GROMACS .gro file of C-alpha atoms in nm:
model
  217
    1MET     CA    1  -6.355   0.078   8.693
    2SER     CA    2  -6.504   0.324   8.875
    3THR     CA    3  -6.403   0.517   9.242
    4ILE     CA    4  -6.610   0.592   9.501
    5ASN     CA    5  -6.505   0.921   9.687
    6THR     CA    6  -6.608   0.833  10.039
    7ALA     CA    7  -6.480   1.149  10.214
    8SER     CA    8  -6.676   1.327   9.977
    9GLY     CA    9  -7.010   1.144  10.038
   10ALA     CA   10  -6.905   1.161  10.435
   11SER     CA   11  -6.933   1.545  10.408
   12ALA     CA   12  -7.271   1.504  10.218
   13ALA     CA   13  -7.442   1.282  10.493
   14THR     CA   14  -7.299   1.468  10.812
   15SER     CA   15  -7.448   1.809  10.611
   16ALA     CA   16  -7.729   1.670  10.491
   17ALA     CA   17  -7.765   1.555  10.871
   18SER     CA   18  -7.649   1.874  11.009
   19THR     CA   19  -7.894   2.093  10.820
   20SER     CA   20  -8.171   1.847  10.880
   21ALA     CA   21  -8.075   1.882  11.298
   22THR     CA   22  -8.100   2.243  11.288
   23THR     CA   23  -8.404   2.290  11.101
   24LYS     CA   24  -8.547   2.017  11.343
   25ALA     CA   25  -8.486   2.295  11.651
   26ASN     CA   26  -8.553   2.567  11.489
   27GLU     CA   27  -8.899   2.424  11.444
   28ALA     CA   28  -8.901   2.358  11.819
   29SER     CA   29  -8.804   2.664  11.895
   30ASP     CA   30  -9.099   2.833  11.708
   31ARG     CA   31  -9.328   2.580  11.869
   32PHE     CA   32  -9.183   2.657  12.244
   33LEU     CA   33  -9.221   3.023  12.122
   34LYS     CA   34  -9.579   2.980  12.000
   35LEU     CA   35  -9.677   2.782  12.303
   36LEU     CA   36  -9.529   3.059  12.554
   37VAL     CA   37  -9.713   3.345  12.387
   38THR     CA   38 -10.032   3.185  12.394
   39GLN     CA   39  -9.939   3.079  12.786
   40MET     CA   40  -9.866   3.474  12.860
   41GLN     CA   41 -10.225   3.523  12.642
   42ASN     CA   42 -10.466   3.286  12.892
   43GLN     CA   43 -10.270   3.400  13.186
   44ASP     CA   44 -10.429   3.535  13.495
   45PRO     CA   45 -10.337   3.943  13.512
   46LEU     CA   46 -10.335   3.923  13.883
   47ASN     CA   47 -10.117   3.587  13.882
   48PRO     CA   48  -9.890   3.554  13.559
   49MET     CA   49  -9.607   3.342  13.500
   50ASP     CA   50  -9.351   3.300  13.696
   51ASN     CA   51  -8.976   3.424  13.565
   52ALA     CA   52  -8.821   3.133  13.689
   53GLN     CA   53  -9.085   2.923  13.490
   54VAL     CA   54  -8.998   3.106  13.160
   55THR     CA   55  -8.635   3.060  13.271
   56SER     CA   56  -8.633   2.728  13.295
   57GLN     CA   57  -8.767   2.684  12.942
   58MET     CA   58  -8.555   2.918  12.745
   59ALA     CA   59  -8.272   2.710  12.917
   60GLN     CA   60  -8.383   2.445  12.771
   61ILE     CA   61  -8.452   2.547  12.451
   62ASN     CA   62  -8.067   2.732  12.476
   63THR     CA   63  -7.911   2.379  12.431
   64VAL     CA   64  -8.100   2.280  12.152
   65THR     CA   65  -8.017   2.596  11.953
   66GLY     CA   66  -7.758   2.740  12.073
   67ILE     CA   67  -7.679   3.103  12.181
   68ASP     CA   68  -7.744   3.235  11.899
   69LYS     CA   69  -8.105   3.144  11.789
   70LEU     CA   70  -8.163   3.212  12.160
   71ASN     CA   71  -8.087   3.537  12.142
   72THR     CA   72  -8.300   3.616  11.893
   73THR     CA   73  -8.582   3.374  12.053
   74MET     CA   74  -8.525   3.647  12.392
   75THR     CA   75  -8.614   3.939  12.173
   76SER     CA   76  -8.937   3.761  11.989
   77VAL     CA   77  -9.009   3.676  12.379
   78ASN     CA   78  -8.940   3.998  12.575
   79THR     CA   79  -9.157   4.199  12.243
   80SER     CA   80  -9.432   3.930  12.371
   81LEU     CA   81  -9.383   3.969  12.685
   82SER     CA   82  -9.410   4.368  12.667
   83GLN     CA   83  -9.693   4.327  12.399
   84MET     CA   84  -9.906   4.074  12.656
   85GLN     CA   85  -9.840   4.292  12.993
   86MET     CA   86 -10.049   4.595  12.761
   87LEU     CA   87 -10.365   4.429  12.637
   88GLN     CA   88 -10.337   4.243  13.015
   89GLY     CA   89 -10.296   4.646  13.115
   90SER     CA   90 -10.543   4.756  12.919
   91SER     CA   91 -10.814   4.532  13.049
   92LEU     CA   92 -10.810   4.718  13.365
   93VAL     CA   93 -10.913   5.038  13.180
   94GLY     CA   94 -11.264   5.169  13.328
   95ARG     CA   95 -11.228   4.942  13.630
   96GLU     CA   96 -11.177   4.948  14.019
   97VAL     CA   97 -10.825   4.806  14.182
   98LEU     CA   98 -10.762   4.745  14.547
   99ILE     CA   99 -10.431   4.873  14.630
  100GLU     CA  100 -10.263   4.970  14.966
  101GLY     CA  101 -10.395   5.327  15.051
  102ASN     CA  102 -10.612   5.488  15.315
  103LYS     CA  103 -10.768   5.752  15.072
  104VAL     CA  104 -11.173   5.769  15.054
  105ASN     CA  105 -11.285   5.749  14.742
  106LEU     CA  106 -11.650   5.746  14.709
  107ASP     CA  107 -11.853   5.608  14.357
  108SER     CA  108 -12.092   5.768  14.145
  109LYS     CA  109 -12.381   5.658  14.388
  110GLY     CA  110 -12.176   5.876  14.691
  111LYS     CA  111 -12.070   5.549  14.862
  112ALA     CA  112 -11.705   5.404  14.886
  113SER     CA  113 -11.567   5.034  14.958
  114ALA     CA  114 -11.180   4.991  15.104
  115GLY     CA  115 -11.032   4.750  15.315
  116TYR     CA  116 -10.761   4.656  15.513
  117GLU     CA  117 -10.541   4.359  15.564
  118LEU     CA  118 -10.473   4.221  15.891
  119SER     CA  119 -10.142   4.074  16.004
  120SER     CA  120 -10.375   3.825  16.260
  121ALA     CA  121 -10.703   3.821  16.414
  122ALA     CA  122 -10.848   4.055  16.578
  123THR     CA  123 -11.189   4.068  16.843
  124SER     CA  124 -11.258   4.403  16.752
  125VAL     CA  125 -11.150   4.679  16.475
  126LYS     CA  126 -11.264   5.052  16.384
  127ILE     CA  127 -11.258   5.297  16.146
  128ASP     CA  128 -11.207   5.607  16.160
  129ILE     CA  129 -11.367   5.838  15.846
  130VAL     CA  130 -11.142   6.175  15.922
  131ASP     CA  131 -11.156   6.471  15.732
  132ALA     CA  132 -10.896   6.681  15.562
  133GLY     CA  133 -10.849   6.841  15.878
  134GLY     CA  134 -10.738   6.548  16.034
  135ALA     CA  135 -11.133   6.605  16.221
  136VAL     CA  136 -11.286   6.185  16.300
  137VAL     CA  137 -11.643   6.256  16.127
  138ASP     CA  138 -11.783   5.913  16.141
  139SER     CA  139 -11.657   5.567  16.267
  140ILE     CA  140 -11.745   5.189  16.207
  141THR     CA  141 -11.714   4.912  16.449
  142GLN     CA  142 -11.623   4.542  16.352
  143THR     CA  143 -11.534   4.216  16.571
  144ASN     CA  144 -11.384   3.897  16.534
  145LYS     CA  145 -11.215   3.944  16.193
  146ALA     CA  146 -10.956   3.674  16.095
  147SER     CA  147 -10.651   3.747  15.958
  148GLY     CA  148 -10.605   3.900  15.639
  149ARG     CA  149 -10.775   4.097  15.367
  150GLN     CA  150 -11.130   4.272  15.520
  151GLY     CA  151 -11.375   4.517  15.393
  152PHE     CA  152 -11.601   4.794  15.468
  153GLU     CA  153 -11.884   5.054  15.273
  154TRP     CA  154 -11.905   5.351  15.382
  155ALA     CA  155 -12.141   5.615  15.282
  156PRO     CA  156 -12.124   6.019  15.430
  157LYS     CA  157 -12.406   6.108  15.645
  158GLU     CA  158 -12.594   6.442  15.536
  159GLY     CA  159 -12.407   6.757  15.598
  160MET     CA  160 -12.042   6.552  15.616
  161PRO     CA  161 -11.770   6.644  15.362
  162THR     CA  162 -11.747   6.416  15.027
  163SER     CA  163 -11.381   6.539  14.977
  164GLY     CA  164 -11.033   6.518  15.085
  165LEU     CA  165 -11.154   6.245  15.321
  166SER     CA  166 -10.930   5.917  15.433
  167PHE     CA  167 -11.011   5.615  15.719
  168LYS     CA  168 -10.749   5.518  15.978
  169VAL     CA  169 -10.812   5.129  16.141
  170THR     CA  170 -10.731   5.034  16.491
  171ALA     CA  171 -10.738   4.631  16.519
  172THR     CA  172 -10.709   4.445  16.862
  173SER     CA  173 -10.737   4.071  16.984
  174GLY     CA  174 -10.845   4.169  17.345
  175THR     CA  175 -10.562   4.443  17.475
  176LYS     CA  176 -10.280   4.344  17.225
  177ALA     CA  177 -10.268   4.531  16.930
  178VAL     CA  178 -10.290   4.388  16.545
  179THR     CA  179 -10.114   4.529  16.310
  180SER     CA  180 -10.337   4.630  15.977
  181THR     CA  181 -10.279   4.760  15.655
  182PRO     CA  182 -10.518   5.006  15.456
  183LEU     CA  183 -10.635   4.874  15.110
  184MET     CA  184 -10.813   5.158  14.927
  185THR     CA  185 -11.015   5.154  14.576
  186ASP     CA  186 -10.934   5.355  14.272
  187LEU     CA  187 -11.090   5.374  13.897
  188VAL     CA  188 -10.798   5.308  13.651
  189ASN     CA  189 -10.756   5.597  13.402
  190ALA     CA  190 -10.476   5.423  13.142
  191ILE     CA  191 -10.189   5.263  13.134
  192THR     CA  192  -9.819   5.313  13.070
  193THR     CA  193  -9.493   5.142  13.040
  194SER     CA  194  -9.106   5.204  13.143
  195ASN     CA  195  -8.848   4.976  13.023
  196GLY     CA  196  -9.108   4.685  13.053
  197ALA     CA  197  -9.271   4.776  13.359
  198LEU     CA  198  -9.648   4.881  13.383
  199THR     CA  199  -9.783   5.188  13.539
  200LEU     CA  200 -10.174   5.218  13.625
  201GLU     CA  201 -10.296   5.617  13.634
  202LEU     CA  202 -10.557   5.648  13.896
  203SER     CA  203 -10.885   5.857  13.846
  204ASN     CA  204 -10.810   6.012  14.198
  205GLY     CA  205 -10.433   6.138  14.112
  206GLY     CA  206 -10.143   5.920  14.146
  207THR     CA  207 -10.041   5.599  13.932
  208VAL     CA  208  -9.959   5.268  14.137
  209ALA     CA  209  -9.729   5.004  13.951
  210TYR     CA  210  -9.916   4.704  13.838
  211GLY     CA  211  -9.779   4.417  14.068
  212GLN     CA  212  -9.917   4.628  14.392
  213VAL     CA  213 -10.288   4.562  14.286
  214LYS     CA  214 -10.473   4.359  14.529
  215ALA     CA  215 -10.772   4.276  14.342
  216VAL     CA  216 -11.006   4.410  14.020
  217SER     CA  217 -11.362   4.470  14.007
   0.00000   0.00000   0.00000
């Protein structure tokens, strides 16, 4: 008579089931990582994925794969995030960005494009072009501007300075002052990263954090 070792059979079955579950979990994690990288590759540079969304997805993987697998996946995700950030930043080199600031930067055609952001609607907006000594060399007047981002263009007249210029925005609604934030354009020369943060090096000097870019042209 043959004897069947039921304990051994049960152990083998349990081990096989565990191995199968682990394999499926690993495959699910790999699929998640590939999908996440694809999403990052195709995201809008000025509207990147929400960190909360990524964290939520990672938490779901944690319940399936366990902390060891999560740590490995997180390392891969962080590496991929840095790589994607560099790729997105590199696409800005040679392009103009709109950032907070009041410098007047002339382009190759001798014209400047800049703007401002209004906290509320304004019936009158005055833009003074100021030289390095603080003297007003020219002015632009705009009327009936809605709240939010607005723009303007300016070119120096003959005899006016072309460097060391800045601008000042004064906005009003009737007799009430309206808060304004100046926005300037600058050309991106290069990008750098430090501790996961992307920084843009600008052609007219200075740097700006990637997250502070308002628009790209």
